[in-house]
Amino acid sequence: MKILVTGGAGFIGSSLVRMIINETDHEVLNVDKLTYAGHLESLEAVVNSARYQFEQVDICDAEEINRIYNEFKPDVIMHLAAESHVDRSIDGSAEFIKTNVNGTHILLEEAKQYWQELEGERRKNFRFLHVSTDEVYGELGETGFFIEETPYDPRSPYSSSKASSDHLVRAWHHTYGLPTMITNCSNNYGPYQFPEKLIPVVILKALQGKDIPVYGTGENVRDWLYVDDHARALLKVVEKGKPGETYNIGGHNEKQNIEVVHSICDTLNQLVPKGVDYRDQISFVTDRPGHDFRYAIDASKIKKELSWTPEETFETGIKRTIQWYLDNIEWCEAVTENNYDLKRLGTA
Ligand code: NAD
Ligand code: DAU
């Protein structure tokens, strides 16, 4: 297949592009604007492949998207480009509306036109996969899981922009018949995650001897999934998923934030002992405004219908991730240089 990936220089997109090039025969065109979160350093392993191409383009540029669709002629579009950080959306929502809502609209409009001009098998097999988040469902109490039918209840500027884009994608399927699919995934972790998200923030602050910021009481719960398991699920969906369907993706690894932080500190105590416990650096700070209490995904539909299950447990995945950051401090320095100083974001 010829796969057009948007956001392929980001955290999940780069895992997906590396997997497509290293583990399949498909061709990839990576379309990425290279915002503060997009870095070609994450794609060094595939850059020399004859099956990989890159275009630095903003998905809000309709003319460029039109040109790219018609030149590359994709069989599949996997749409991951987005503003992805909740804290940044609290500080300023405009880029989230532009990229996540308007950008998705442009990709859909141009895809509709492109797909309508395809013929025969190519038209029948074309797919547009929109990669979304469990945050569109709002928050859970102590119990329960999000299922595909859970009503939408987004609560942050980020999640409401993603919810808007999900609605657009469904509308383009129902109104025009565009063969779209949506995935809603839980929190990802793993190599190449920009050091603004909880797990890389904790690893880097711990190593730098700085305070490790835990929002509120640390009791909020997230359901963690190793990034390559997410990428593998996305490939299953484009290969076997049904147009018009939604698939929830999650790892059944529910952890309180404080448990995640403790596990990172304890692993660092073993791997990089410094005589005192890294847990002593933990600092409880003012909570995130509107902080969702708990997310948990019921992933039984994708398991049953597409035979996907995660391969990594949290215990193995977190060790691999910490070791990767220890071995790749230069990547962290390169992607944050003149770009982000690890300061607290999203205090509104
Ligand atoms: P990321 O922030 O690491 O990467 C986003 C990528 O999109 C970057 O390479 C950036 O340069 C690119 N981009 C941003 N605006 C663009 C624009 N206007 N035009 C072209 N490219 C643009 O994000 P991520 O964590 O890899 O998330 C990827 C997708 O998965 C997002 O849609 C996100 O909502 C979704 N998602 C993320 C998670 C998670 O835990 N990280 C979980 C579920 C769903
Ligand atoms: O659930 C899927 C979502 O997961 C994705 O859609 C988002 O793109 C992704 O960023 C992630 O959102 P979260 O807000 O859950 O991730 P983040 O890493 O920012 O925060 C995880 C939890 O840790 C959350 O409860 C807030 C808390 N936190 C975060 C940071 C950065 C802290 O306690 N301290 C921190 O310094």
Short mmCIF file of C-alpha atoms and ligand atoms in Angstrom, two decimals:
data_model
loop_
_atom_site.label_atom_id
_atom_site.label_comp_id
_atom_site.label_asym_id
_atom_site.label_seq_id
_atom_site.Cartn_x
_atom_site.Cartn_y
_atom_site.Cartn_z
CA MET A 1 0.00 0.00 0.00
CA LYS A 2 0.93 3.64 -0.41
CA ILE A 3 0.30 5.16 3.01
CA LEU A 4 0.16 8.90 3.65
CA VAL A 5 0.90 9.54 7.35
CA THR A 6 0.27 13.01 8.79
CA GLY A 7 2.28 13.91 11.90
CA GLY A 8 4.92 11.25 11.20
CA ALA A 9 7.67 13.29 12.87
CA GLY A 10 5.84 13.24 16.22
CA PHE A 11 5.89 10.65 18.99
CA ILE A 12 3.29 8.13 17.78
CA GLY A 13 3.65 9.02 14.09
CA SER A 14 7.39 8.27 14.12
CA SER A 15 6.79 4.90 15.82
CA LEU A 16 4.22 4.13 13.10
CA VAL A 17 6.53 5.21 10.24
CA ARG A 18 9.46 3.19 11.63
CA MET A 19 7.16 0.15 11.97
CA ILE A 20 5.78 0.47 8.43
CA ILE A 21 9.26 0.74 6.91
CA ASN A 22 10.93 -1.90 9.11
CA GLU A 23 8.16 -4.49 9.34
CA THR A 24 6.04 -4.20 6.14
CA ASP A 25 6.48 -3.65 2.39
CA HIS A 26 4.28 -0.55 2.32
CA GLU A 27 5.45 2.85 1.05
CA VAL A 28 5.13 5.95 3.28
CA LEU A 29 4.81 9.66 2.64
CA ASN A 30 5.19 11.56 5.91
CA VAL A 31 3.45 14.97 5.85
CA ASP A 32 4.48 17.06 8.84
CA LYS A 33 4.76 20.78 9.56
CA LEU A 34 7.58 20.17 12.08
CA THR A 35 6.13 22.17 14.98
CA TYR A 36 7.93 22.26 18.35
CA ALA A 37 6.81 18.59 18.70
CA GLY A 38 7.92 17.27 15.30
CA HIS A 39 11.55 16.20 14.83
CA LEU A 40 13.21 14.43 11.92
CA GLU A 41 15.82 13.09 14.39
CA SER A 42 13.13 10.54 15.35
CA LEU A 43 13.19 9.10 11.83
CA GLU A 44 16.93 8.60 11.30
CA ALA A 45 16.41 4.81 11.24
CA VAL A 46 14.25 4.99 8.08
CA VAL A 47 15.38 8.10 6.27
CA ASN A 48 17.49 6.15 3.75
CA SER A 49 14.72 3.74 2.79
CA ALA A 50 13.56 4.03 -0.83
CA ARG A 51 10.01 3.44 0.51
CA TYR A 52 10.09 6.60 2.71
CA GLN A 53 9.43 10.20 1.63
CA PHE A 54 8.91 13.41 3.61
CA GLU A 55 7.09 16.67 2.84
CA GLN A 56 7.21 19.59 5.28
CA VAL A 57 3.64 20.82 4.87
CA ASP A 58 0.95 22.28 7.14
CA ILE A 59 -2.29 20.24 6.96
CA CYS A 60 -4.17 23.59 7.02
CA ASP A 61 -2.76 24.41 3.55
CA ALA A 62 -5.49 23.07 1.25
CA GLU A 63 -3.57 23.68 -1.99
CA GLU A 64 -0.55 21.76 -0.76
CA ILE A 65 -2.70 18.90 0.54
CA ASN A 66 -4.47 18.73 -2.82
CA ARG A 67 -1.11 18.64 -4.64
CA ILE A 68 0.25 15.92 -2.32
CA TYR A 69 -2.82 13.66 -2.65
CA ASN A 70 -2.68 13.89 -6.43
CA GLU A 71 1.08 13.41 -6.70
CA PHE A 72 1.51 10.61 -4.14
CA LYS A 73 -1.85 8.93 -4.85
CA PRO A 74 -2.32 7.24 -1.44
CA ASP A 75 -4.29 4.03 -0.89
CA VAL A 76 -4.61 4.94 2.78
CA ILE A 77 -4.40 8.14 4.83
CA MET A 78 -3.43 7.77 8.50
CA HIS A 79 -4.08 11.12 10.17
CA LEU A 80 -2.06 11.72 13.34
CA ALA A 81 -0.97 15.38 12.97
CA ALA A 82 -2.32 17.40 15.88
CA GLU A 83 -1.54 19.71 18.72
CA SER A 84 -1.46 17.03 21.41
CA HIS A 85 -0.59 18.50 24.81
CA VAL A 86 -3.46 19.30 27.22
CA ASP A 87 -1.37 21.80 29.25
CA ARG A 88 -0.50 23.81 26.12
CA SER A 89 -4.19 23.88 25.14
CA ILE A 90 -4.96 25.49 28.51
CA ASP A 91 -2.35 28.20 27.86
CA GLY A 92 -3.58 28.88 24.31
CA SER A 93 -6.26 27.10 22.30
CA ALA A 94 -5.95 28.80 18.88
CA GLU A 95 -3.40 26.37 17.38
CA PHE A 96 -5.52 23.45 18.62
CA ILE A 97 -8.58 24.70 16.77
CA LYS A 98 -6.52 25.49 13.65
CA THR A 99 -4.70 22.19 13.33
CA ASN A 100 -7.06 19.72 15.01
CA VAL A 101 -10.36 21.10 13.67
CA ASN A 102 -9.58 23.12 10.50
CA GLY A 103 -6.65 20.90 9.50
CA THR A 104 -8.78 17.75 9.79
CA HIS A 105 -11.55 19.46 7.79
CA ILE A 106 -9.10 20.26 4.99
CA LEU A 107 -7.74 16.71 4.91
CA LEU A 108 -11.33 15.36 4.69
CA GLU A 109 -12.51 17.78 2.00
CA GLU A 110 -9.47 17.11 -0.18
CA ALA A 111 -9.73 13.35 0.49
CA LYS A 112 -13.40 13.37 -0.56
CA GLN A 113 -12.51 14.92 -3.92
CA TYR A 114 -9.47 12.66 -4.41
CA TRP A 115 -11.44 9.49 -3.48
CA GLN A 116 -14.42 10.39 -5.71
CA GLU A 117 -12.06 10.45 -8.69
CA LEU A 118 -10.60 6.98 -7.93
CA GLU A 119 -12.00 4.01 -9.82
CA GLY A 120 -12.66 0.30 -9.24
CA GLU A 121 -10.65 -1.54 -6.58
CA ARG A 122 -8.65 1.57 -5.64
CA ARG A 123 -11.84 3.44 -4.79
CA LYS A 124 -13.32 0.42 -2.96
CA ASN A 125 -10.20 -0.18 -0.85
CA PHE A 126 -9.35 3.46 -0.01
CA ARG A 127 -9.33 4.23 3.76
CA PHE A 128 -9.02 7.40 5.87
CA LEU A 129 -8.02 6.60 9.47
CA HIS A 130 -8.42 9.40 12.00
CA VAL A 131 -6.32 8.85 15.13
CA SER A 132 -8.04 10.22 18.21
CA THR A 133 -8.03 10.03 21.96
CA ASP A 134 -10.00 8.57 24.88
CA GLU A 135 -10.20 12.12 26.31
CA VAL A 136 -13.22 12.82 24.06
CA TYR A 137 -15.30 10.65 26.43
CA GLY A 138 -14.65 12.92 29.44
CA GLU A 139 -13.67 11.49 32.81
CA LEU A 140 -14.60 8.35 34.78
CA GLY A 141 -15.13 7.92 38.52
CA GLU A 142 -13.44 5.14 40.50
CA THR A 143 -14.97 2.40 38.29
CA GLY A 144 -16.11 1.71 34.72
CA PHE A 145 -14.55 1.83 31.26
CA PHE A 146 -14.97 3.87 28.10
CA ILE A 147 -16.62 1.86 25.30
CA GLU A 148 -17.11 2.94 21.68
CA GLU A 149 -20.70 4.04 22.48
CA THR A 150 -19.79 6.18 25.52
CA PRO A 151 -21.28 9.66 24.92
CA TYR A 152 -18.79 12.40 24.14
CA ASP A 153 -18.06 14.80 27.03
CA PRO A 154 -14.71 16.54 26.29
CA ARG A 155 -13.54 18.92 28.99
CA SER A 156 -10.26 20.55 27.92
CA PRO A 157 -9.54 22.75 24.88
CA TYR A 158 -7.43 19.84 23.56
CA SER A 159 -10.07 17.15 24.01
CA SER A 160 -12.87 19.34 22.67
CA SER A 161 -10.82 20.08 19.53
CA LYS A 162 -10.24 16.33 19.06
CA ALA A 163 -13.94 15.61 19.67
CA SER A 164 -14.85 18.22 17.01
CA SER A 165 -12.52 16.53 14.54
CA ASP A 166 -14.04 13.10 15.32
CA HIS A 167 -17.52 14.49 14.56
CA LEU A 168 -16.28 15.90 11.24
CA VAL A 169 -14.79 12.53 10.29
CA ARG A 170 -18.08 10.70 11.06
CA ALA A 171 -20.05 13.32 9.13
CA TRP A 172 -17.86 12.86 6.01
CA HIS A 173 -18.56 9.11 6.21
CA HIS A 174 -22.33 9.45 6.71
CA THR A 175 -22.85 12.28 4.22
CA TYR A 176 -20.40 11.50 1.42
CA GLY A 177 -19.62 7.82 2.04
CA LEU A 178 -15.91 8.55 2.52
CA PRO A 179 -14.49 5.28 3.97
CA THR A 180 -13.30 6.70 7.30
CA MET A 181 -12.46 4.94 10.57
CA ILE A 182 -11.67 6.42 13.99
CA THR A 183 -9.51 5.08 16.80
CA ASN A 184 -9.68 6.45 20.35
CA CYS A 185 -6.60 5.51 22.32
CA SER A 186 -5.46 5.89 25.92
CA ASN A 187 -2.17 7.44 27.16
CA ASN A 188 0.88 6.34 25.18
CA TYR A 189 4.43 6.11 26.52
CA GLY A 190 7.74 4.96 25.09
CA PRO A 191 10.81 6.22 23.18
CA TYR A 192 10.80 9.57 21.33
CA GLN A 193 8.01 11.19 23.42
CA PHE A 194 8.55 14.95 23.61
CA PRO A 195 9.70 15.83 27.15
CA GLU A 196 6.58 17.78 28.09
CA LYS A 197 4.44 14.72 28.91
CA LEU A 198 4.42 13.06 32.35
CA ILE A 199 6.80 10.12 31.83
CA PRO A 200 9.70 11.90 30.04
CA VAL A 201 9.27 14.94 32.32
CA VAL A 202 9.71 12.73 35.39
CA ILE A 203 12.72 10.87 33.95
CA LEU A 204 14.54 14.06 32.92
CA LYS A 205 13.73 16.09 36.06
CA ALA A 206 14.85 13.14 38.22
CA LEU A 207 18.17 12.84 36.36
CA GLN A 208 18.72 16.62 36.54
CA GLY A 209 18.22 16.56 40.34
CA LYS A 210 15.19 18.87 40.03
CA ASP A 211 11.74 18.73 41.67
CA ILE A 212 9.47 16.12 40.05
CA PRO A 213 6.11 17.90 39.61
CA VAL A 214 3.04 15.80 40.48
CA TYR A 215 -0.23 17.65 39.83
CA GLY A 216 -2.72 17.74 42.73
CA THR A 217 -2.66 14.64 44.93
CA GLY A 218 -1.22 12.31 42.27
CA GLU A 219 -4.33 10.11 42.50
CA ASN A 220 -5.56 10.77 38.93
CA VAL A 221 -5.60 7.59 36.88
CA ARG A 222 -4.41 7.04 33.30
CA ASP A 223 -4.45 3.80 31.24
CA TRP A 224 -0.94 3.39 29.78
CA LEU A 225 -0.14 1.80 26.41
CA TYR A 226 3.33 1.25 24.96
CA VAL A 227 3.58 3.32 21.77
CA ASP A 228 4.56 0.44 19.45
CA ASP A 229 1.44 -1.46 20.57
CA HIS A 230 -0.60 1.57 19.46
CA ALA A 231 1.19 1.71 16.09
CA ARG A 232 0.54 -2.02 15.58
CA ALA A 233 -3.16 -1.50 16.36
CA LEU A 234 -3.39 1.34 13.82
CA LEU A 235 -1.93 -0.92 11.11
CA LYS A 236 -4.49 -3.63 11.98
CA VAL A 237 -7.28 -1.07 11.64
CA VAL A 238 -6.19 0.10 8.17
CA GLU A 239 -5.64 -3.48 7.01
CA LYS A 240 -8.80 -5.10 8.47
CA GLY A 241 -11.08 -2.41 9.98
CA LYS A 242 -14.52 -1.60 8.58
CA PRO A 243 -15.36 1.86 7.17
CA GLY A 244 -17.62 3.86 9.48
CA GLU A 245 -16.40 2.01 12.59
CA THR A 246 -14.72 3.28 15.75
CA TYR A 247 -12.16 1.22 17.67
CA ASN A 248 -11.05 1.94 21.24
CA ILE A 249 -7.39 1.10 21.95
CA GLY A 250 -5.94 0.71 25.44
CA GLY A 251 -3.51 -1.28 27.49
CA HIS A 252 -5.54 -2.24 30.61
CA ASN A 253 -2.69 -0.68 32.56
CA GLU A 254 -4.52 1.69 34.86
CA LYS A 255 -2.18 3.48 37.22
CA GLN A 256 -2.45 6.45 39.53
CA ASN A 257 0.06 9.13 38.47
CA ILE A 258 1.90 8.73 41.76
CA GLU A 259 2.33 4.98 41.10
CA VAL A 260 3.89 5.78 37.70
CA VAL A 261 6.23 8.33 39.30
CA HIS A 262 7.23 5.88 42.05
CA SER A 263 7.95 3.18 39.50
CA ILE A 264 10.22 5.54 37.50
CA CYS A 265 12.06 6.65 40.67
CA ASP A 266 12.53 3.04 41.83
CA THR A 267 13.89 1.96 38.42
CA LEU A 268 16.29 4.93 38.38
CA ASN A 269 17.42 4.00 41.92
CA GLN A 270 18.55 0.66 40.44
CA LEU A 271 19.93 1.87 37.08
CA VAL A 272 21.51 5.18 38.10
CA PRO A 273 22.01 5.04 41.91
CA LYS A 274 23.10 8.34 43.44
CA GLY A 275 23.04 7.50 47.15
CA VAL A 276 19.69 9.16 47.90
CA ASP A 277 16.22 8.06 46.80
CA TYR A 278 14.83 9.76 43.64
CA ARG A 279 11.43 9.67 45.41
CA ASP A 280 12.75 12.48 47.66
CA GLN A 281 12.55 14.83 44.63
CA ILE A 282 8.76 14.39 44.28
CA SER A 283 6.90 17.67 44.73
CA PHE A 284 3.08 17.94 44.79
CA VAL A 285 2.15 21.09 42.84
CA THR A 286 -1.04 23.03 42.06
CA ASP A 287 -3.44 20.86 40.09
CA ARG A 288 -4.09 21.17 36.32
CA PRO A 289 -7.27 23.27 35.79
CA GLY A 290 -10.18 20.94 34.94
CA HIS A 291 -7.96 17.88 35.51
CA ASP A 292 -9.88 14.75 34.40
CA PHE A 293 -9.87 12.23 37.24
CA ARG A 294 -9.68 8.85 35.51
CA TYR A 295 -9.49 7.33 32.03
CA ALA A 296 -9.81 3.58 31.32
CA ILE A 297 -10.44 1.89 27.99
CA ASP A 298 -12.43 -1.23 27.23
CA ALA A 299 -10.49 -2.54 24.21
CA SER A 300 -12.54 -5.72 23.73
CA LYS A 301 -13.95 -4.68 20.31
CA ILE A 302 -10.54 -4.35 18.60
CA LYS A 303 -9.39 -7.53 20.36
CA LYS A 304 -12.43 -9.52 19.19
CA GLU A 305 -12.87 -8.10 15.69
CA LEU A 306 -9.27 -7.42 14.64
CA SER A 307 -7.33 -9.83 16.93
CA TRP A 308 -5.21 -7.03 18.43
CA THR A 309 -3.79 -7.28 21.94
CA PRO A 310 -0.90 -5.30 23.43
CA GLU A 311 2.45 -7.10 23.60
CA GLU A 312 4.10 -4.96 26.28
CA THR A 313 3.15 -4.92 29.98
CA PHE A 314 3.62 -1.68 31.91
CA GLU A 315 6.45 -3.26 33.91
CA THR A 316 8.48 -4.23 30.83
CA GLY A 317 7.51 -1.14 28.83
CA ILE A 318 8.47 1.39 31.50
CA LYS A 319 11.91 -0.24 31.95
CA ARG A 320 12.54 -0.15 28.17
CA THR A 321 11.41 3.47 28.06
CA ILE A 322 13.63 4.60 30.94
CA GLN A 323 16.62 2.77 29.43
CA TRP A 324 15.91 4.44 26.07
CA TYR A 325 15.93 7.93 27.65
CA LEU A 326 19.17 7.10 29.49
CA ASP A 327 20.74 6.03 26.19
CA ASN A 328 19.33 8.96 24.19
CA ILE A 329 19.88 12.07 26.29
CA GLU A 330 21.29 13.70 23.09
CA TRP A 331 17.90 13.27 21.38
CA CYS A 332 16.24 15.02 24.35
CA GLU A 333 18.75 17.88 24.16
CA ALA A 334 18.37 18.21 20.37
CA VAL A 335 14.56 18.36 20.41
CA THR A 336 14.29 20.77 23.34
CA GLU A 337 17.15 23.15 22.38
CA ASN A 338 15.78 26.72 21.95
CA ASN A 339 12.35 25.08 21.93
CA TYR A 340 11.25 24.11 25.45
CA ASP A 341 12.95 24.46 28.85
CA LEU A 342 10.91 21.85 30.80
CA LYS A 343 9.02 24.62 32.66
CA ARG A 344 5.51 23.95 34.04
CA LEU A 345 2.78 24.60 31.44
CA GLY A 346 -1.00 24.95 31.67
CA THR A 347 -1.53 26.75 34.96
CA ALA A 348 -4.02 29.19 33.34
P1 NAD B 1 2.97 14.80 18.98
O1 NAD B 1 2.63 16.14 19.54
O2 NAD B 1 4.16 14.07 19.50
O3 NAD B 1 3.16 14.91 17.39
C1 NAD B 1 2.30 15.66 16.59
C2 NAD B 1 2.94 15.81 15.20
O4 NAD B 1 2.02 16.55 14.37
C3 NAD B 1 4.26 16.57 15.22
O5 NAD B 1 5.22 15.93 14.42
C4 NAD B 1 3.89 17.93 14.63
O6 NAD B 1 4.96 18.57 13.94
C5 NAD B 1 2.77 17.54 13.68
N1 NAD B 1 1.86 18.68 13.40
C6 NAD B 1 1.27 19.50 14.30
N2 NAD B 1 0.53 20.44 13.66
C7 NAD B 1 0.64 20.18 12.33
C8 NAD B 1 0.10 20.79 11.15
N3 NAD B 1 -0.70 21.86 11.23
N4 NAD B 1 0.41 20.25 9.96
C9 NAD B 1 1.23 19.17 9.86
N5 NAD B 1 1.78 18.58 10.93
C10 NAD B 1 1.49 19.06 12.16
O7 NAD B 1 1.65 13.93 19.13
P2 NAD B 1 1.49 12.37 19.44
O8 NAD B 1 1.54 12.16 20.90
O9 NAD B 1 2.39 11.61 18.56
O10 NAD B 1 -0.04 12.17 18.98
C11 NAD B 1 -0.34 11.83 17.63
C12 NAD B 1 -1.85 11.71 17.48
O11 NAD B 1 -2.36 10.72 18.37
C13 NAD B 1 -2.59 13.01 17.83
O12 NAD B 1 -3.66 13.14 16.93
C14 NAD B 1 -3.11 12.77 19.24
O13 NAD B 1 -4.30 13.49 19.48
C15 NAD B 1 -3.36 11.28 19.20
N6 NAD B 1 -3.24 10.57 20.50
C16 NAD B 1 -2.14 10.75 21.29
C17 NAD B 1 -2.03 10.02 22.48
C18 NAD B 1 -0.83 10.14 23.38
O14 NAD B 1 -0.84 9.60 24.49
N7 NAD B 1 0.24 10.82 22.99
C19 NAD B 1 -3.05 9.13 22.85
C20 NAD B 1 -4.18 9.01 22.02
C21 NAD B 1 -4.26 9.71 20.84
O1 DAU B 2 -5.48 9.90 27.16
C1 DAU B 2 -4.84 10.17 25.95
C2 DAU B 2 -4.11 11.49 26.03
O2 DAU B 2 -2.98 11.27 26.87
C3 DAU B 2 -3.67 12.01 24.67
O3 DAU B 2 -4.81 12.29 23.89
C4 DAU B 2 -2.82 13.26 24.82
O4 DAU B 2 -2.33 13.69 23.55
C5 DAU B 2 -1.64 12.95 25.73
O5 DAU B 2 -0.89 14.12 25.96
C6 DAU B 2 -2.13 12.38 27.06
O6 DAU B 2 -2.83 13.38 27.83
P1 DAU B 2 -2.61 13.55 29.42
O7 DAU B 2 -3.02 14.91 29.81
O8 DAU B 2 -3.22 12.40 30.15
O9 DAU B 2 -0.99 13.35 29.47
P2 DAU B 2 0.14 14.09 30.31
O10 DAU B 2 1.40 13.32 30.12
O11 DAU B 2 0.18 15.54 30.05
O12 DAU B 2 -0.35 13.87 31.81
C7 DAU B 2 -0.56 12.55 32.34
C8 DAU B 2 -1.04 12.72 33.77
O13 DAU B 2 0.05 13.21 34.58
C9 DAU B 2 -2.17 13.74 33.93
O14 DAU B 2 -3.05 13.26 34.94
C10 DAU B 2 -1.46 15.01 34.39
C11 DAU B 2 -0.26 14.48 35.18
N1 DAU B 2 0.99 15.28 35.14
C12 DAU B 2 1.46 15.67 33.93
C13 DAU B 2 2.64 16.38 33.82
C14 DAU B 2 3.17 16.84 32.48
C15 DAU B 2 1.68 15.54 36.30
O15 DAU B 2 1.23 15.15 37.41
N2 DAU B 2 2.85 16.23 36.21
C16 DAU B 2 3.37 16.68 35.02
O16 DAU B 2 4.45 17.34 35.01
#
